[in-house]
Amino acid sequence: MEYQHLRPTELAFLTHLSNAEGKVLMRFTIINLVMEGVLEGKVKHTENGTVTKLSKGEQFDSFTPRAYEKIFLSYFKDDQEDIYTIKTLLQKVKEDISPKDFLNKYIKQEPSIQKYLGKGFLNQLSSTVKLSLEGKKMVSNLLAYLKERNNTYKYTMSESRKLAVLQEMESLALLLPSFDQEILPQFKLLIKSKIQTDGDEKIDDFENYFDEAPLFLGSLQLIYKIGGIDESGDTDSQDDGGEGA
């Protein structure tokens, strides 16, 4: 599959050109870093209960980060581990770079996705983004895969089988049409499986992480309309930078 080398953040942008928001893509980025073992969650006991704090994961040193991922990883120096929760890390990043700049200066300029974006004059403007012919083909194939996985999840009766579908997809499950409505509880379990914990303590931070659910909602038809491909195969976007924070 030609999209396997792309990160979920990049695929979320390419499939939602007209409504991509920087703050949502920031959350996608952290999820992927946790799922890939670059960062890991560790339960810490505080006066107010337990909280999950992030630290370097097993893949931290071997992982080759994109420019926008380096922003997050730069806070994890040898003398700065176990300082940030998900929320405080997001807050820290937003202090240094706005969600709008994260989208326009990093995601839209990410080298790995440039061949999927059109090269027309208007495409050089930050307010307008279009897919190239190769981009249309890739997004179409990705949406077909998401359709199949979404249907498999929805019509599988066994809860263990449902979780197996998400384990196979990992952070790509965020792109499923029914993610917010049906898949979110299972995905929380998948995230928690990546956390080091003693016993069955409540992990408050990873629960609260999803308080602001991704805004990419709707039916598969809506995904086609807002995801850069309409029924004619044309793409267009008048995105204003997706500040939304």
Short mmCIF file of N, CA, C and O in Angstrom, two decimals, residues 80-186:
data_model
loop_
_atom_site.label_atom_id
_atom_site.label_comp_id
_atom_site.label_asym_id
_atom_site.label_seq_id
_atom_site.Cartn_x
_atom_site.Cartn_y
_atom_site.Cartn_z
N GLN A 80 15.10 15.92 31.31
CA GLN A 80 13.73 16.41 31.29
C GLN A 80 12.73 15.28 31.02
O GLN A 80 11.78 15.45 30.27
N GLU A 81 12.93 14.15 31.61
CA GLU A 81 11.99 13.05 31.43
C GLU A 81 10.92 13.08 32.51
O GLU A 81 11.11 13.60 33.61
N ASP A 82 9.77 12.51 32.18
CA ASP A 82 8.66 12.38 33.13
C ASP A 82 8.19 13.73 33.66
O ASP A 82 7.76 13.84 34.81
N ILE A 83 8.27 14.75 32.82
CA ILE A 83 7.78 16.08 33.21
C ILE A 83 6.40 16.33 32.64
O ILE A 83 5.53 16.88 33.32
N TYR A 84 6.19 15.92 31.40
CA TYR A 84 4.98 16.30 30.68
C TYR A 84 3.92 15.22 30.66
O TYR A 84 4.20 14.05 30.44
N THR A 85 2.70 15.64 30.91
CA THR A 85 1.55 14.81 30.57
C THR A 85 1.20 15.13 29.12
O THR A 85 1.79 16.04 28.52
N ILE A 86 0.24 14.41 28.58
CA ILE A 86 -0.21 14.72 27.22
C ILE A 86 -0.65 16.19 27.13
O ILE A 86 -0.26 16.91 26.23
N LYS A 87 -1.46 16.61 28.09
CA LYS A 87 -2.01 17.96 28.04
C LYS A 87 -0.92 19.02 28.18
O LYS A 87 -0.90 20.00 27.44
N THR A 88 0.00 18.82 29.13
CA THR A 88 1.02 19.83 29.33
C THR A 88 2.00 19.88 28.16
O THR A 88 2.53 20.94 27.83
N LEU A 89 2.24 18.74 27.52
CA LEU A 89 3.10 18.74 26.34
C LEU A 89 2.44 19.52 25.20
O LEU A 89 3.09 20.34 24.54
N LEU A 90 1.15 19.28 24.98
CA LEU A 90 0.44 20.04 23.95
C LEU A 90 0.45 21.53 24.26
O LEU A 90 0.65 22.36 23.36
N GLN A 91 0.24 21.88 25.52
CA GLN A 91 0.26 23.28 25.91
C GLN A 91 1.63 23.90 25.66
O GLN A 91 1.74 25.03 25.17
N LYS A 92 2.69 23.15 25.98
CA LYS A 92 4.05 23.65 25.78
C LYS A 92 4.34 23.86 24.31
O LYS A 92 4.90 24.89 23.92
N VAL A 93 3.94 22.90 23.48
CA VAL A 93 4.17 23.03 22.03
C VAL A 93 3.42 24.24 21.49
O VAL A 93 3.95 25.01 20.68
N LYS A 94 2.18 24.42 21.93
CA LYS A 94 1.37 25.54 21.43
C LYS A 94 1.93 26.89 21.86
O LYS A 94 1.69 27.91 21.22
N GLU A 95 2.70 26.91 22.97
CA GLU A 95 3.36 28.15 23.38
C GLU A 95 4.46 28.53 22.40
O GLU A 95 4.76 29.70 22.20
N ASP A 96 5.08 27.52 21.81
CA ASP A 96 6.21 27.75 20.91
C ASP A 96 5.81 27.85 19.44
O ASP A 96 6.51 28.48 18.65
N ILE A 97 4.72 27.19 19.08
CA ILE A 97 4.24 27.25 17.70
C ILE A 97 2.72 27.13 17.71
O ILE A 97 2.17 26.22 18.32
N SER A 98 2.07 28.05 17.04
CA SER A 98 0.61 28.01 17.00
C SER A 98 0.13 26.85 16.14
O SER A 98 0.85 26.40 15.24
N PRO A 99 -1.08 26.34 16.39
CA PRO A 99 -1.62 25.29 15.53
C PRO A 99 -1.67 25.71 14.06
O PRO A 99 -1.45 24.88 13.17
N LYS A 100 -1.92 26.98 13.81
CA LYS A 100 -1.97 27.46 12.42
C LYS A 100 -0.60 27.35 11.76
O LYS A 100 -0.48 26.89 10.62
N ASP A 101 0.45 27.75 12.48
CA ASP A 101 1.80 27.64 11.92
C ASP A 101 2.23 26.18 11.81
O ASP A 101 2.96 25.80 10.88
N PHE A 102 1.81 25.36 12.76
CA PHE A 102 2.11 23.92 12.70
C PHE A 102 1.57 23.33 11.40
O PHE A 102 2.25 22.57 10.72
N LEU A 103 0.36 23.74 11.04
CA LEU A 103 -0.26 23.25 9.80
C LEU A 103 0.43 23.81 8.57
O LEU A 103 0.83 23.07 7.66
N ASN A 104 0.59 25.13 8.53
CA ASN A 104 1.07 25.79 7.31
C ASN A 104 2.58 25.68 7.10
O ASN A 104 3.04 25.50 5.97
N LYS A 105 3.36 25.77 8.18
CA LYS A 105 4.81 25.81 8.04
C LYS A 105 5.46 24.43 8.15
O LYS A 105 6.63 24.27 7.76
N TYR A 106 4.73 23.47 8.68
CA TYR A 106 5.32 22.14 8.85
C TYR A 106 4.57 21.07 8.06
O TYR A 106 5.16 20.39 7.22
N ILE A 107 3.28 20.90 8.33
CA ILE A 107 2.55 19.80 7.67
C ILE A 107 2.47 20.03 6.17
O ILE A 107 2.79 19.15 5.37
N LYS A 108 2.06 21.23 5.76
CA LYS A 108 1.92 21.50 4.32
C LYS A 108 3.27 21.50 3.60
O LYS A 108 3.32 21.28 2.39
N GLN A 109 4.34 21.72 4.34
CA GLN A 109 5.67 21.75 3.74
C GLN A 109 6.44 20.45 3.93
O GLN A 109 7.60 20.36 3.52
N GLU A 110 5.82 19.45 4.55
CA GLU A 110 6.49 18.19 4.81
C GLU A 110 6.91 17.51 3.50
O GLU A 110 6.08 17.25 2.63
N PRO A 111 8.22 17.24 3.32
CA PRO A 111 8.71 16.67 2.05
C PRO A 111 8.04 15.36 1.65
O PRO A 111 7.84 15.10 0.46
N SER A 112 7.67 14.53 2.62
CA SER A 112 7.13 13.21 2.30
C SER A 112 5.78 13.27 1.59
O SER A 112 5.37 12.29 0.97
N ILE A 113 5.07 14.40 1.66
CA ILE A 113 3.75 14.48 1.03
C ILE A 113 3.73 15.36 -0.21
O ILE A 113 2.68 15.49 -0.84
N GLN A 114 4.86 15.96 -0.58
CA GLN A 114 4.83 16.94 -1.66
C GLN A 114 4.41 16.34 -3.00
O GLN A 114 3.74 16.99 -3.80
N LYS A 115 4.77 15.09 -3.25
CA LYS A 115 4.37 14.49 -4.54
C LYS A 115 2.88 14.25 -4.62
O LYS A 115 2.34 14.02 -5.71
N TYR A 116 2.20 14.30 -3.47
CA TYR A 116 0.75 14.11 -3.46
C TYR A 116 -0.01 15.43 -3.57
O TYR A 116 -1.24 15.43 -3.63
N LEU A 117 0.72 16.53 -3.59
CA LEU A 117 0.09 17.85 -3.71
C LEU A 117 0.35 18.43 -5.08
O LEU A 117 1.43 18.25 -5.65
N GLY A 118 -0.63 19.14 -5.62
CA GLY A 118 -0.48 19.77 -6.92
C GLY A 118 0.57 20.85 -6.91
O GLY A 118 0.89 21.43 -5.87
N LYS A 119 1.13 21.14 -8.07
CA LYS A 119 2.22 22.10 -8.18
C LYS A 119 1.79 23.41 -8.83
O LYS A 119 2.62 24.20 -9.24
N GLY A 120 0.48 23.63 -8.98
CA GLY A 120 0.00 24.86 -9.60
C GLY A 120 0.35 26.09 -8.80
O GLY A 120 0.70 26.03 -7.62
N PHE A 121 0.20 27.25 -9.45
CA PHE A 121 0.55 28.52 -8.80
C PHE A 121 -0.24 28.72 -7.52
O PHE A 121 0.30 29.07 -6.48
N LEU A 122 -1.56 28.48 -7.58
CA LEU A 122 -2.38 28.71 -6.40
C LEU A 122 -2.01 27.76 -5.27
O LEU A 122 -2.22 28.06 -4.10
N ASN A 123 -1.45 26.63 -5.60
CA ASN A 123 -1.08 25.66 -4.57
C ASN A 123 0.07 26.13 -3.72
O ASN A 123 0.34 25.58 -2.66
N GLN A 124 0.79 27.15 -4.20
CA GLN A 124 1.89 27.69 -3.41
C GLN A 124 1.38 28.59 -2.30
O GLN A 124 2.13 28.96 -1.39
N LEU A 125 0.13 29.00 -2.38
CA LEU A 125 -0.45 29.84 -1.34
C LEU A 125 -0.92 28.98 -0.19
O LEU A 125 -1.50 27.93 -0.38
N SER A 126 -0.68 29.46 1.03
CA SER A 126 -1.03 28.65 2.19
C SER A 126 -2.52 28.46 2.34
O SER A 126 -2.97 27.56 3.04
N SER A 127 -3.33 29.29 1.68
CA SER A 127 -4.78 29.20 1.85
C SER A 127 -5.42 28.19 0.90
O SER A 127 -6.60 27.89 1.02
N THR A 128 -4.66 27.68 -0.06
CA THR A 128 -5.24 26.78 -1.05
C THR A 128 -4.35 25.56 -1.26
O THR A 128 -3.16 25.71 -1.51
N VAL A 129 -4.92 24.39 -1.16
CA VAL A 129 -4.16 23.16 -1.35
C VAL A 129 -4.98 22.22 -2.22
O VAL A 129 -6.18 22.06 -2.02
N LYS A 130 -4.32 21.60 -3.19
CA LYS A 130 -4.96 20.60 -4.04
C LYS A 130 -4.10 19.35 -4.11
O LYS A 130 -2.89 19.40 -3.89
N LEU A 131 -4.74 18.24 -4.41
CA LEU A 131 -4.02 17.00 -4.61
C LEU A 131 -3.54 16.88 -6.04
O LEU A 131 -4.22 17.33 -6.97
N SER A 132 -2.37 16.28 -6.21
CA SER A 132 -1.89 15.93 -7.54
C SER A 132 -2.64 14.68 -8.02
O SER A 132 -3.41 14.07 -7.27
N LEU A 133 -2.41 14.28 -9.27
CA LEU A 133 -3.02 13.04 -9.76
C LEU A 133 -2.60 11.84 -8.92
O LEU A 133 -3.41 10.96 -8.61
N GLU A 134 -1.32 11.82 -8.54
CA GLU A 134 -0.84 10.73 -7.69
C GLU A 134 -1.49 10.80 -6.31
O GLU A 134 -1.81 9.78 -5.70
N GLY A 135 -1.71 12.03 -5.84
CA GLY A 135 -2.37 12.21 -4.56
C GLY A 135 -3.80 11.73 -4.58
O GLY A 135 -4.29 11.11 -3.63
N LYS A 136 -4.52 12.01 -5.68
CA LYS A 136 -5.90 11.55 -5.81
C LYS A 136 -5.97 10.03 -5.78
O LYS A 136 -6.85 9.45 -5.14
N LYS A 137 -5.04 9.39 -6.48
CA LYS A 137 -5.02 7.92 -6.51
C LYS A 137 -4.74 7.35 -5.14
O LYS A 137 -5.41 6.41 -4.68
N MET A 138 -3.75 7.93 -4.45
CA MET A 138 -3.38 7.43 -3.13
C MET A 138 -4.53 7.60 -2.15
O MET A 138 -4.87 6.68 -1.39
N VAL A 139 -5.14 8.79 -2.13
CA VAL A 139 -6.24 9.06 -1.21
C VAL A 139 -7.43 8.15 -1.51
O VAL A 139 -8.09 7.63 -0.60
N SER A 140 -7.70 7.94 -2.79
CA SER A 140 -8.80 7.05 -3.16
C SER A 140 -8.57 5.64 -2.64
O SER A 140 -9.48 4.99 -2.10
N ASN A 141 -7.33 5.13 -2.78
CA ASN A 141 -7.00 3.79 -2.29
C ASN A 141 -7.08 3.73 -0.76
O ASN A 141 -7.54 2.73 -0.20
N LEU A 142 -6.62 4.79 -0.10
CA LEU A 142 -6.68 4.84 1.35
C LEU A 142 -8.13 4.82 1.83
O LEU A 142 -8.48 4.09 2.76
N LEU A 143 -8.97 5.61 1.19
CA LEU A 143 -10.38 5.65 1.60
C LEU A 143 -11.05 4.30 1.38
O LEU A 143 -11.91 3.89 2.18
N ALA A 144 -10.66 3.58 0.32
CA ALA A 144 -11.21 2.24 0.10
C ALA A 144 -10.79 1.30 1.23
O ALA A 144 -11.60 0.48 1.71
N TYR A 145 -9.54 1.41 1.65
CA TYR A 145 -9.06 0.60 2.77
C TYR A 145 -9.81 0.94 4.05
O TYR A 145 -10.23 0.05 4.81
N LEU A 146 -10.01 2.24 4.30
CA LEU A 146 -10.72 2.66 5.51
C LEU A 146 -12.18 2.19 5.48
O LEU A 146 -12.73 1.81 6.51
N LYS A 147 -12.79 2.22 4.30
CA LYS A 147 -14.15 1.69 4.17
C LYS A 147 -14.21 0.23 4.59
O LYS A 147 -15.08 -0.18 5.37
N GLU A 148 -13.27 -0.56 4.06
CA GLU A 148 -13.26 -1.99 4.35
C GLU A 148 -13.03 -2.26 5.83
O GLU A 148 -13.72 -3.07 6.46
N ARG A 149 -12.06 -1.56 6.43
CA ARG A 149 -11.76 -1.75 7.85
C ARG A 149 -12.91 -1.26 8.72
O ARG A 149 -13.22 -1.86 9.75
N ASN A 150 -13.53 -0.16 8.31
CA ASN A 150 -14.65 0.38 9.07
C ASN A 150 -15.82 -0.61 9.08
O ASN A 150 -16.44 -0.87 10.12
N ASN A 151 -16.11 -1.19 7.92
CA ASN A 151 -17.19 -2.16 7.84
C ASN A 151 -16.87 -3.43 8.62
O ASN A 151 -17.74 -4.00 9.28
N THR A 152 -15.61 -3.87 8.54
CA THR A 152 -15.20 -5.04 9.30
C THR A 152 -15.39 -4.82 10.79
O THR A 152 -15.91 -5.68 11.51
N TYR A 153 -14.98 -3.64 11.26
CA TYR A 153 -15.15 -3.32 12.67
C TYR A 153 -16.62 -3.29 13.07
O TYR A 153 -17.03 -3.89 14.07
N LYS A 154 -17.43 -2.61 12.28
CA LYS A 154 -18.83 -2.40 12.64
C LYS A 154 -19.62 -3.71 12.67
O LYS A 154 -20.51 -3.89 13.50
N TYR A 155 -19.30 -4.63 11.75
CA TYR A 155 -20.11 -5.83 11.62
C TYR A 155 -19.46 -7.06 12.26
O TYR A 155 -19.93 -8.18 12.08
N THR A 156 -18.39 -6.84 13.01
CA THR A 156 -17.80 -7.92 13.78
C THR A 156 -18.44 -7.96 15.16
O THR A 156 -18.45 -6.95 15.87
N MET A 157 -19.01 -9.09 15.55
CA MET A 157 -19.75 -9.17 16.80
C MET A 157 -18.82 -9.33 18.01
O MET A 157 -19.10 -8.83 19.09
N SER A 158 -17.71 -10.00 17.83
CA SER A 158 -16.81 -10.26 18.95
C SER A 158 -16.03 -9.01 19.34
O SER A 158 -15.43 -8.35 18.47
N GLU A 159 -16.03 -8.68 20.63
CA GLU A 159 -15.27 -7.53 21.10
C GLU A 159 -13.77 -7.75 20.93
O GLU A 159 -13.02 -6.82 20.64
N SER A 160 -13.32 -9.00 21.10
CA SER A 160 -11.90 -9.28 20.91
C SER A 160 -11.49 -9.09 19.46
O SER A 160 -10.38 -8.62 19.17
N ARG A 161 -12.39 -9.44 18.54
CA ARG A 161 -12.09 -9.26 17.12
C ARG A 161 -12.08 -7.78 16.76
O ARG A 161 -11.26 -7.33 15.95
N LYS A 162 -12.97 -7.02 17.38
CA LYS A 162 -12.98 -5.57 17.14
C LYS A 162 -11.65 -4.96 17.57
O LYS A 162 -11.05 -4.14 16.86
N LEU A 163 -11.18 -5.37 18.74
CA LEU A 163 -9.91 -4.85 19.22
C LEU A 163 -8.76 -5.29 18.32
O LEU A 163 -7.81 -4.53 18.09
N ALA A 164 -8.87 -6.50 17.76
CA ALA A 164 -7.82 -7.00 16.86
C ALA A 164 -7.73 -6.14 15.60
O ALA A 164 -6.64 -5.90 15.07
N VAL A 165 -8.88 -5.67 15.10
CA VAL A 165 -8.89 -4.79 13.93
C VAL A 165 -8.12 -3.51 14.24
O VAL A 165 -7.31 -3.04 13.45
N LEU A 166 -8.36 -2.95 15.43
CA LEU A 166 -7.68 -1.71 15.81
C LEU A 166 -6.20 -1.95 16.06
O LEU A 166 -5.37 -1.09 15.75
N GLN A 167 -5.86 -3.09 16.63
CA GLN A 167 -4.45 -3.40 16.85
C GLN A 167 -3.70 -3.49 15.54
O GLN A 167 -2.55 -3.08 15.44
N GLU A 168 -4.37 -4.02 14.52
CA GLU A 168 -3.75 -4.10 13.19
C GLU A 168 -3.55 -2.70 12.61
O GLU A 168 -2.50 -2.39 12.05
N MET A 169 -4.55 -1.84 12.79
CA MET A 169 -4.49 -0.50 12.20
C MET A 169 -3.67 0.47 13.04
O MET A 169 -3.11 1.43 12.53
N GLU A 170 -3.63 0.23 14.36
CA GLU A 170 -3.00 1.14 15.30
C GLU A 170 -3.52 2.57 15.07
O GLU A 170 -4.71 2.78 14.98
N SER A 171 -2.63 3.55 14.96
CA SER A 171 -3.09 4.94 14.93
C SER A 171 -3.86 5.30 13.67
O SER A 171 -4.54 6.34 13.63
N LEU A 172 -3.80 4.47 12.62
CA LEU A 172 -4.62 4.72 11.44
C LEU A 172 -6.11 4.62 11.77
O LEU A 172 -6.95 5.13 11.02
N ALA A 173 -6.44 3.98 12.89
CA ALA A 173 -7.84 3.88 13.29
C ALA A 173 -8.47 5.25 13.52
O ALA A 173 -9.69 5.41 13.43
N LEU A 174 -7.65 6.24 13.80
CA LEU A 174 -8.16 7.60 13.97
C LEU A 174 -8.87 8.11 12.73
O LEU A 174 -9.72 8.99 12.81
N LEU A 175 -8.52 7.57 11.58
CA LEU A 175 -9.07 8.05 10.31
C LEU A 175 -10.39 7.37 9.95
O LEU A 175 -11.03 7.75 8.97
N LEU A 176 -10.81 6.37 10.73
CA LEU A 176 -12.04 5.66 10.41
C LEU A 176 -13.26 6.58 10.59
O LEU A 176 -13.32 7.35 11.53
N PRO A 177 -14.22 6.47 9.70
CA PRO A 177 -15.41 7.35 9.76
C PRO A 177 -16.17 7.25 11.07
O PRO A 177 -16.71 8.24 11.55
N SER A 178 -16.23 6.06 11.67
CA SER A 178 -17.01 5.89 12.88
C SER A 178 -16.15 5.96 14.14
O SER A 178 -16.57 5.53 15.22
N PHE A 179 -14.95 6.55 14.01
CA PHE A 179 -14.04 6.56 15.15
C PHE A 179 -14.67 7.19 16.38
O PHE A 179 -14.75 6.58 17.44
N ASP A 180 -15.14 8.43 16.28
CA ASP A 180 -15.65 9.13 17.46
C ASP A 180 -16.91 8.49 18.01
O ASP A 180 -17.12 8.43 19.21
N GLN A 181 -17.76 8.01 17.12
CA GLN A 181 -19.05 7.49 17.57
C GLN A 181 -18.96 6.10 18.17
O GLN A 181 -19.66 5.77 19.11
N GLU A 182 -18.09 5.23 17.64
CA GLU A 182 -18.13 3.83 18.03
C GLU A 182 -16.78 3.27 18.50
O GLU A 182 -16.75 2.36 19.33
N ILE A 183 -15.70 3.79 17.97
CA ILE A 183 -14.40 3.12 18.14
C ILE A 183 -13.59 3.69 19.31
O ILE A 183 -12.72 3.03 19.86
N LEU A 184 -13.91 4.92 19.72
CA LEU A 184 -13.11 5.60 20.72
C LEU A 184 -12.86 4.78 21.99
O LEU A 184 -11.73 4.71 22.45
N PRO A 185 -13.87 4.14 22.59
CA PRO A 185 -13.60 3.37 23.82
C PRO A 185 -12.57 2.27 23.63
O PRO A 185 -11.70 2.08 24.48
N GLN A 186 -12.67 1.54 22.52
CA GLN A 186 -11.70 0.48 22.25
C GLN A 186 -10.31 1.06 22.01
O GLN A 186 -9.30 0.48 22.41
#
